[in-house]
PDB file of C-alpha atoms in Angstrom:
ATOM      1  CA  UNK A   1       0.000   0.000   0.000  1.00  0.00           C
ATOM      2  CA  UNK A   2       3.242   2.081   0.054  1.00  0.00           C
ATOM      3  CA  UNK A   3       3.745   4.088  -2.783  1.00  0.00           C
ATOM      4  CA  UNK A   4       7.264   6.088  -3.548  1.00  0.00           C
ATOM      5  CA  UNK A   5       7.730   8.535  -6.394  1.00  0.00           C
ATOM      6  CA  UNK A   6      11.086   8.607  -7.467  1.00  0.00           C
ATOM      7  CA  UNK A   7      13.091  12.046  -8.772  1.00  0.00           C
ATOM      8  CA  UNK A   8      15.744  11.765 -11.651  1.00  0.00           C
ATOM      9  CA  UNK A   9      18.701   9.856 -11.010  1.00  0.00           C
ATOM     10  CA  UNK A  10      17.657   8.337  -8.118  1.00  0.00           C
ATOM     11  CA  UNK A  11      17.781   4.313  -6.683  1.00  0.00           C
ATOM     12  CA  UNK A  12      15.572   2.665  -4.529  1.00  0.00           C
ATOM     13  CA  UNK A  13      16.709  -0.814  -3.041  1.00  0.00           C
ATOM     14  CA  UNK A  14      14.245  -3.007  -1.433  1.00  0.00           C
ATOM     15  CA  UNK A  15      13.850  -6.763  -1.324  1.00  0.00           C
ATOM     16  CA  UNK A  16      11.390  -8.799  -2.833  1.00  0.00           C
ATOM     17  CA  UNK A  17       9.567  -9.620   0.746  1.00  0.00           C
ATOM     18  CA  UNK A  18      10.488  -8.230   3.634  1.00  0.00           C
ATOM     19  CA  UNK A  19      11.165 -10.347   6.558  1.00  0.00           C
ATOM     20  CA  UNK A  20      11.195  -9.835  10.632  1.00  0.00           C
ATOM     21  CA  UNK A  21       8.150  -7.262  10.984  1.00  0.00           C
ATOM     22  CA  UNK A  22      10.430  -4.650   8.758  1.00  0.00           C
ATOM     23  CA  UNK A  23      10.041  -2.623   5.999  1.00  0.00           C
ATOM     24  CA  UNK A  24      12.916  -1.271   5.005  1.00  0.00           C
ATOM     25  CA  UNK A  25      14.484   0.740   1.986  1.00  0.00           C
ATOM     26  CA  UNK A  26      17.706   2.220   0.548  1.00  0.00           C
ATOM     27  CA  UNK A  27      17.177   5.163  -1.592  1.00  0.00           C
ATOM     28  CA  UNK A  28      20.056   6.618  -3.223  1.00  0.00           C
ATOM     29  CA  UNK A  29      18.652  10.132  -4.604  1.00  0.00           C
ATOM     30  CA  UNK A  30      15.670  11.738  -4.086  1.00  0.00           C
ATOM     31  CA  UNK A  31      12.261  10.193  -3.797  1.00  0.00           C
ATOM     32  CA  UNK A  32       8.385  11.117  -1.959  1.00  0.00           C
ATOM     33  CA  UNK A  33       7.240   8.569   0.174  1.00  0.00           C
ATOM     34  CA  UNK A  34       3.579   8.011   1.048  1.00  0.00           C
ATOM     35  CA  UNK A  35       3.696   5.348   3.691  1.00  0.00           C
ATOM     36  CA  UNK A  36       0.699   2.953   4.271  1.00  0.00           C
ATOM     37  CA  UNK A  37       0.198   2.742   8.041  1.00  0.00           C
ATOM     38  CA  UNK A  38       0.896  -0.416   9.786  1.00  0.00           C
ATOM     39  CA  UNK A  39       1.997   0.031  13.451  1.00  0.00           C
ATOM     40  CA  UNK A  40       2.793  -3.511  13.692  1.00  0.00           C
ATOM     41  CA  UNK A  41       5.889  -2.949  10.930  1.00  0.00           C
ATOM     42  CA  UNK A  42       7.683   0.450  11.006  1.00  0.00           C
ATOM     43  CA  UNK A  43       8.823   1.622   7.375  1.00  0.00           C
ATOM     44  CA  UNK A  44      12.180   2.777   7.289  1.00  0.00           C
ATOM     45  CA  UNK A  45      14.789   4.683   5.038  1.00  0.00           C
ATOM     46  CA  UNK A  46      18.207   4.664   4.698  1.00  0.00           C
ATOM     47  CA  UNK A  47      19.348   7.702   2.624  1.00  0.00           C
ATOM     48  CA  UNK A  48      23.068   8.308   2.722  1.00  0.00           C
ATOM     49  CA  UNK A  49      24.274   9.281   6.813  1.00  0.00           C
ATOM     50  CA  UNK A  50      20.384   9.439   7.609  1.00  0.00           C
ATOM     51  CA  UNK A  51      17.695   6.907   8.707  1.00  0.00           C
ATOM     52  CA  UNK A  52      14.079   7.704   8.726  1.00  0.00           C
ATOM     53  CA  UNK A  53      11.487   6.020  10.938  1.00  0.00           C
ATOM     54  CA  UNK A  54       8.048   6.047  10.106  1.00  0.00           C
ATOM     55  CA  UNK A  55       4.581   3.887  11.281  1.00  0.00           C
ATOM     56  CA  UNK A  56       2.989   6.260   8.580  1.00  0.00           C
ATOM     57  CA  UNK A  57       3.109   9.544   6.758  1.00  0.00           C
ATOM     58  CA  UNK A  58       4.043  11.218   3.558  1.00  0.00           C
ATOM     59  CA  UNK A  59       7.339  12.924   3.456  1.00  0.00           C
ATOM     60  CA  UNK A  60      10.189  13.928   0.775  1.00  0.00           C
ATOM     61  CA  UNK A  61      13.699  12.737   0.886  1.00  0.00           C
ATOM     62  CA  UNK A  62      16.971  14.346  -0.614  1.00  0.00           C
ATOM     63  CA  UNK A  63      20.069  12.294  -0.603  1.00  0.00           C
ATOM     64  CA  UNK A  64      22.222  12.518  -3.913  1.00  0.00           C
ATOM     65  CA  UNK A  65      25.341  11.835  -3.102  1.00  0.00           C
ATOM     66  CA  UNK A  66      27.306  14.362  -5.135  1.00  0.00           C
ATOM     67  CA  UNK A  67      25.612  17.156  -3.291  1.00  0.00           C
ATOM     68  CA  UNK A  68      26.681  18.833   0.352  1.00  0.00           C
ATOM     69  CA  UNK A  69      23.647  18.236   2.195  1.00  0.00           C
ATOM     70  CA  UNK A  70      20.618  15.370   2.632  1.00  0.00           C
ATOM     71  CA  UNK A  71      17.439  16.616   3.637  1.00  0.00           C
ATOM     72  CA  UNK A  72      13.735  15.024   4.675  1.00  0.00           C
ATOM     73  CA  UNK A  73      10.534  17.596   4.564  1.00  0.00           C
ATOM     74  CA  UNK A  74       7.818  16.250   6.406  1.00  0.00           C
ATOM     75  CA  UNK A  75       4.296  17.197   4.926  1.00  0.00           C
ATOM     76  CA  UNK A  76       2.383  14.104   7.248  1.00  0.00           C
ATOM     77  CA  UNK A  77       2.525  12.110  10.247  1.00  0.00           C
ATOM     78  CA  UNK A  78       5.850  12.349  11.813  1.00  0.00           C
ATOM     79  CA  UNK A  79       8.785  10.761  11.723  1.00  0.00           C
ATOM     80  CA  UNK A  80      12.105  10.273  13.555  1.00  0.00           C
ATOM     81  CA  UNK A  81      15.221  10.787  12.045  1.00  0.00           C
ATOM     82  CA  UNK A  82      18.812   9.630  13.323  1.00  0.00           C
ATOM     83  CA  UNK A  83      21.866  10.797  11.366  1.00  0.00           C
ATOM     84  CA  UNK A  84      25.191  11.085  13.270  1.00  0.00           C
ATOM     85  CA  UNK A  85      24.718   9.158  16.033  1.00  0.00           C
ATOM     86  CA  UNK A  86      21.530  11.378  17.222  1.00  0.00           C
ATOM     87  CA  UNK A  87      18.049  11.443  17.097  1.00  0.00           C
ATOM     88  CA  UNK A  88      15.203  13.828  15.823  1.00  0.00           C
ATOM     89  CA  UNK A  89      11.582  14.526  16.138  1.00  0.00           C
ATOM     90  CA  UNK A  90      10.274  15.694  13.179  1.00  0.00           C
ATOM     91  CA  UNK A  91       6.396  17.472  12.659  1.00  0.00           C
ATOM     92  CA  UNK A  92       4.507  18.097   9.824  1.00  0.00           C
ATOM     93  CA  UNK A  93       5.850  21.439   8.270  1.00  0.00           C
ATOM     94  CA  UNK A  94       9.440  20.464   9.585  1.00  0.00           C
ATOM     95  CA  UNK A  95      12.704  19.461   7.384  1.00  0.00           C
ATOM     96  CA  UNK A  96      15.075  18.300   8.856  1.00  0.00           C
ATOM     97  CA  UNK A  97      18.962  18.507   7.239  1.00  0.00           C
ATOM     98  CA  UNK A  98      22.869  17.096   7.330  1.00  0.00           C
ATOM     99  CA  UNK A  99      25.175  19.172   5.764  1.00  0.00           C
ATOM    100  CA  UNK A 100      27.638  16.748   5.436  1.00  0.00           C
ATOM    101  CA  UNK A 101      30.864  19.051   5.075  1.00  0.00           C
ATOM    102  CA  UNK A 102      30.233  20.625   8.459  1.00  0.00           C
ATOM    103  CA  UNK A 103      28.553  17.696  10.248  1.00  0.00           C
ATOM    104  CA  UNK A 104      25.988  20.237  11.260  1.00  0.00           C
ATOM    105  CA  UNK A 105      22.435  18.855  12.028  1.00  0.00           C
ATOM    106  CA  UNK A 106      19.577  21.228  12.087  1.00  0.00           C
ATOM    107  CA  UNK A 107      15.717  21.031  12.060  1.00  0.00           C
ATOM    108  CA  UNK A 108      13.604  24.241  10.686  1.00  0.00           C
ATOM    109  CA  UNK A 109       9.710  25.214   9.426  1.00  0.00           C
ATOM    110  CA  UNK A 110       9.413  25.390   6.018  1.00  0.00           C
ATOM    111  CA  UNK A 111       7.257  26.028   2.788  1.00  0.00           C
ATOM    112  CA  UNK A 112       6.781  22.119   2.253  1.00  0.00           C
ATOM    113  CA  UNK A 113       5.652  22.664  -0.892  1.00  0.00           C
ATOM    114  CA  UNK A 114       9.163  24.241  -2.224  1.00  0.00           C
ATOM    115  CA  UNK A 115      10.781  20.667  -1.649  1.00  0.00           C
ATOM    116  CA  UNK A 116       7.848  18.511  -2.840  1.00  0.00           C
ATOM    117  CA  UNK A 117       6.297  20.459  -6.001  1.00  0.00           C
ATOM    118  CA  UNK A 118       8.509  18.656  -8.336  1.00  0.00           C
ATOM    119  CA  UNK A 119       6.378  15.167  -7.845  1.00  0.00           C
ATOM    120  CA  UNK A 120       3.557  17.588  -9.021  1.00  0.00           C
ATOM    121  CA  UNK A 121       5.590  18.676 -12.482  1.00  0.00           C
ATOM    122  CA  UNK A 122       6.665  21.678 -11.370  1.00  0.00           C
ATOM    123  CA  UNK A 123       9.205  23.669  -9.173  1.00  0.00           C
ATOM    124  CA  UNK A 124       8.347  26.395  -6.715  1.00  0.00           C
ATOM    125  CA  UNK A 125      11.196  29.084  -5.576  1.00  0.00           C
ATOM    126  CA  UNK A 126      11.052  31.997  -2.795  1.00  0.00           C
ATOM    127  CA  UNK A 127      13.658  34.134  -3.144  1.00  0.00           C
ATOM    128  CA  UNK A 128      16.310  30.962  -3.432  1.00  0.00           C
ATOM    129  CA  UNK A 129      19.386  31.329  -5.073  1.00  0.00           C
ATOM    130  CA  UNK A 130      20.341  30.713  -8.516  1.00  0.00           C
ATOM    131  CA  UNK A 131      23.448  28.349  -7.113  1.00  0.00           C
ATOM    132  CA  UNK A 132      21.080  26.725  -5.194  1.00  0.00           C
ATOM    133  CA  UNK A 133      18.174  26.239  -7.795  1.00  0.00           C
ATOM    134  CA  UNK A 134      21.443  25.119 -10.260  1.00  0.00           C
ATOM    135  CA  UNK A 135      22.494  22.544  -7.794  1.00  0.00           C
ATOM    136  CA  UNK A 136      19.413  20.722  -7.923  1.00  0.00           C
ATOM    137  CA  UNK A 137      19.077  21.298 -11.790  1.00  0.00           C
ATOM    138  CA  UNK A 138      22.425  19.972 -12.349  1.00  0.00           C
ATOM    139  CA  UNK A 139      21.823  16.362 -10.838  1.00  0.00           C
ATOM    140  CA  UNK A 140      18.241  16.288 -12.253  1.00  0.00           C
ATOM    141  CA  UNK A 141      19.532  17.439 -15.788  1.00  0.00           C
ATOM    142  CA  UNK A 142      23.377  15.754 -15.622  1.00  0.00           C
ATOM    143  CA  UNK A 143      24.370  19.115 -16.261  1.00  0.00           C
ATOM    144  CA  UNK A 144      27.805  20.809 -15.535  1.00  0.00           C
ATOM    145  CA  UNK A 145      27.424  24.350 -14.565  1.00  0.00           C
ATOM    146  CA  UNK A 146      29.807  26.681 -14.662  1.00  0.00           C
ATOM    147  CA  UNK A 147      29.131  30.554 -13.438  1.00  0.00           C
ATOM    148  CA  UNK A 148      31.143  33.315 -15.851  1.00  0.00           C
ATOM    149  CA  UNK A 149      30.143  35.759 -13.030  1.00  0.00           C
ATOM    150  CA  UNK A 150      30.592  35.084  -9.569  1.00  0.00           C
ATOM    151  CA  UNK A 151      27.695  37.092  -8.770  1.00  0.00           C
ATOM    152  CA  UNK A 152      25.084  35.483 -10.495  1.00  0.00           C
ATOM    153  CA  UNK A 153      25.248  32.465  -8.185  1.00  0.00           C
ATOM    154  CA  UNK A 154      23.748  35.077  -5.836  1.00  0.00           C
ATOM    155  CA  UNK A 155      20.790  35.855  -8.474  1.00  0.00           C
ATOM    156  CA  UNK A 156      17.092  35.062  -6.811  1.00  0.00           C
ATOM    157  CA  UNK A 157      14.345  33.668  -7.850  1.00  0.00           C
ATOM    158  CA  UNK A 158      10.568  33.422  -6.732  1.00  0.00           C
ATOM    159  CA  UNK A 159       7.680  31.922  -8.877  1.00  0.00           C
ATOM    160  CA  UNK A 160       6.315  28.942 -10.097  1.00  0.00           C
ATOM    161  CA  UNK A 161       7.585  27.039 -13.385  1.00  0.00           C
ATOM    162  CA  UNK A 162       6.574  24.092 -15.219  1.00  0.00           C
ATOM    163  CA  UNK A 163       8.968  21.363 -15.280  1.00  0.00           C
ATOM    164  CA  UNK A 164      10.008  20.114 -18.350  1.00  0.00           C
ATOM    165  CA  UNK A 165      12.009  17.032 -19.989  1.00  0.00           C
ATOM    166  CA  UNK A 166      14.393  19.514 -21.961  1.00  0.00           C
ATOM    167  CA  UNK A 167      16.647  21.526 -19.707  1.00  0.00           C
ATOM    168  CA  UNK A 168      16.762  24.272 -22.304  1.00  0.00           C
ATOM    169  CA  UNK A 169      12.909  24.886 -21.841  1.00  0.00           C
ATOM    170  CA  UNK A 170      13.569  25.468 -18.866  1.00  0.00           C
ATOM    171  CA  UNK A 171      16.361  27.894 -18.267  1.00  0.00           C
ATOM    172  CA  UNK A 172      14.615  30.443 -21.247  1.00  0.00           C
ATOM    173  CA  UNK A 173      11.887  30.439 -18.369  1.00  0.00           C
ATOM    174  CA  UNK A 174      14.604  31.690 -15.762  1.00  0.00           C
ATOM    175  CA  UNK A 175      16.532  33.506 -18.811  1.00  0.00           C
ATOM    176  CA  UNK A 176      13.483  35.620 -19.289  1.00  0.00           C
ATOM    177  CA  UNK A 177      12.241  36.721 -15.840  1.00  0.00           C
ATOM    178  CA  UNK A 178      15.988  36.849 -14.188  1.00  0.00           C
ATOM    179  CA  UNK A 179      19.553  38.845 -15.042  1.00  0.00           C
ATOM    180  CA  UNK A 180      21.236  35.972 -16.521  1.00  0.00           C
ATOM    181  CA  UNK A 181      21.748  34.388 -19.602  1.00  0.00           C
ATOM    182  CA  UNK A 182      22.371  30.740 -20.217  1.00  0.00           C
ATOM    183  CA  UNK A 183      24.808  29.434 -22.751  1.00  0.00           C
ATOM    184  CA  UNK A 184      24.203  25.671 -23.108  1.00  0.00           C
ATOM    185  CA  UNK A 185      26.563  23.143 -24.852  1.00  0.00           C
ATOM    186  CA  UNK A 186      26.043  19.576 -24.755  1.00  0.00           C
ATOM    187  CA  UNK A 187      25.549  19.172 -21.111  1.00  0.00           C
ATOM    188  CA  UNK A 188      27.776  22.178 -20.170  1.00  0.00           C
ATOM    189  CA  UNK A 189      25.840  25.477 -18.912  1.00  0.00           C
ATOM    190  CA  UNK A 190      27.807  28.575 -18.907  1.00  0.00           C
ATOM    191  CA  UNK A 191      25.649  31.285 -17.127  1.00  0.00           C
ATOM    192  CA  UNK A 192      26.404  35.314 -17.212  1.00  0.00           C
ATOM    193  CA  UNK A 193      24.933  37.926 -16.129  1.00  0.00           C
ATOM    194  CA  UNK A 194      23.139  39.956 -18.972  1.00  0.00           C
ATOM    195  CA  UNK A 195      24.475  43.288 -20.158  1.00  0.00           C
ATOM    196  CA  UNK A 196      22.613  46.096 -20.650  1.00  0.00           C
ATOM    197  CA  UNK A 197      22.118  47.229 -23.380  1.00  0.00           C
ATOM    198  CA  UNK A 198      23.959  50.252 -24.977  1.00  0.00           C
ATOM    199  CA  UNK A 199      20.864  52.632 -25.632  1.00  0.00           C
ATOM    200  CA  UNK A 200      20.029  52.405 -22.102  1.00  0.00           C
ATOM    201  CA  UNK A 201      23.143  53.335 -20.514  1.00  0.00           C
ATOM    202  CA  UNK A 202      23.071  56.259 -22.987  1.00  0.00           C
ATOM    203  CA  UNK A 203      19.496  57.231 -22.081  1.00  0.00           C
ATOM    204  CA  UNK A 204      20.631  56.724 -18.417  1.00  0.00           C
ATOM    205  CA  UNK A 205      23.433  59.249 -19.193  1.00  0.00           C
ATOM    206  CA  UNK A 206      21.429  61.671 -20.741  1.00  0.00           C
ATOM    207  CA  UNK A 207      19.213  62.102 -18.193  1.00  0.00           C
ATOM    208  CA  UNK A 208      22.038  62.658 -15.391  1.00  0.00           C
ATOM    209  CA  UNK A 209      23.135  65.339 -17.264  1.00  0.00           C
ATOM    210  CA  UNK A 210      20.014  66.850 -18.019  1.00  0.00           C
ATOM    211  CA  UNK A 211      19.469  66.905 -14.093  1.00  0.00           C
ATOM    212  CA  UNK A 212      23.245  68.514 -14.050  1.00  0.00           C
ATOM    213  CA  UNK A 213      21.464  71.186 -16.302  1.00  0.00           C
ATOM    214  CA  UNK A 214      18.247  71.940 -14.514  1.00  0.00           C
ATOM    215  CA  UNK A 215      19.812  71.868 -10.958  1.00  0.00           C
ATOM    216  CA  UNK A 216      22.381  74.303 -12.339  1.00  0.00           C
ATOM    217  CA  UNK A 217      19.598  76.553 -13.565  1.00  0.00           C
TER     218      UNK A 217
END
């Protein structure tokens, strides 16, 4: 009665019957879990450093393993989570995170619905990062990204986008609402941060200096 949704380039492990009152997974990736309740046989999920224990809930789950952190966002139920040796309560609203790097744990309220809308075919930013929002892109996509500018990692974003197979589709979408242009090659994505454009600078000009002239008047 368990069903999991599973996110590109993702791996779910699981035997063919589960023995010993256990249900148990191994998901490599990222995957949403809607867990049938059975109190008699806790479901749980081993995702990189972090185990999640559940009787039965709904709940997303972020482990790639090229990426700095693991995450689970808890939309039902609750869960408890033990990464590092340590144990965590976790209530609906909640997401709970390893960053890896640091060996930092931490629990916080979120928007659940900006780590779960991509089941739902399409993504959901508020005011997140254009590193951040490329990060998850680039293991979704297998795309390399490489930033011309430094500060267009720190570009934000808020709406609501479709999601779609082709990559390219995707980034005009960000290409024409953001600062930055995208440059894609094969799976290589060179992003800059657009110029403006001559006329405007000139106009921009003009009108300083037409200010110079009435304040001097």
């Amino acid at each position: 009665g368990t069903m999991v949704f599973l996110n590109s380039g993702s791996e779910l492990r699981y035997p063919e019957v589960f023995r010993d009152g256990q249900r148990e997974v191994f998901l490599k990736g990222e995957a949403w879990f809607e867990v049938a309740k059975d109190s008699v046989r806790p479901f749980r999920v081993h995702a990189g450093e972090m185990d999640v224990r559940v009787l039965g809930t709904s709940f997303n789950v972020k482990a790639y393993e090229r990426m700095e952190s693991i995450a689970m966002t808890l939309v039902t139920g609750s869960v408890e989570v033990t990464c590092n040796y340590k144990s965590f309560r976790i209530v609906p609203g909640e997401q709970f995170e390893y960053r890896r790097g640091l060996e930092l744990a931490s629990v916080r309220e979120v928007d659940t619905e900006l780590y779960t809308s991509w089941k739902d075919g399409y993504y959901k930013f508020r005011q997140t990062t254009l590193e951040e929002i490329m990060e998850t892109l680039s293991v979704w996509y297998g795309l390399n990204v490489f930033y011309v500018n430094e500060s267009a990692k720190q570009v934000e974003f808020t709406g609501k986008v479709r999601r779609y197979e082709d990559a390219r589709m995707l980034l005009d979408k960000f290409e024409q609402t953001g600062d930055v242009v995208f440059d894609i090659k094969g799976n290589n994505v060179f992003i800059t941060i657009k110029q403006k454009k001559p006329f405007a600078r000139e106009w921009n000009s003009f009108l300083v200096k037409a200010r110079g002239m009435v304040w001097q008047s």
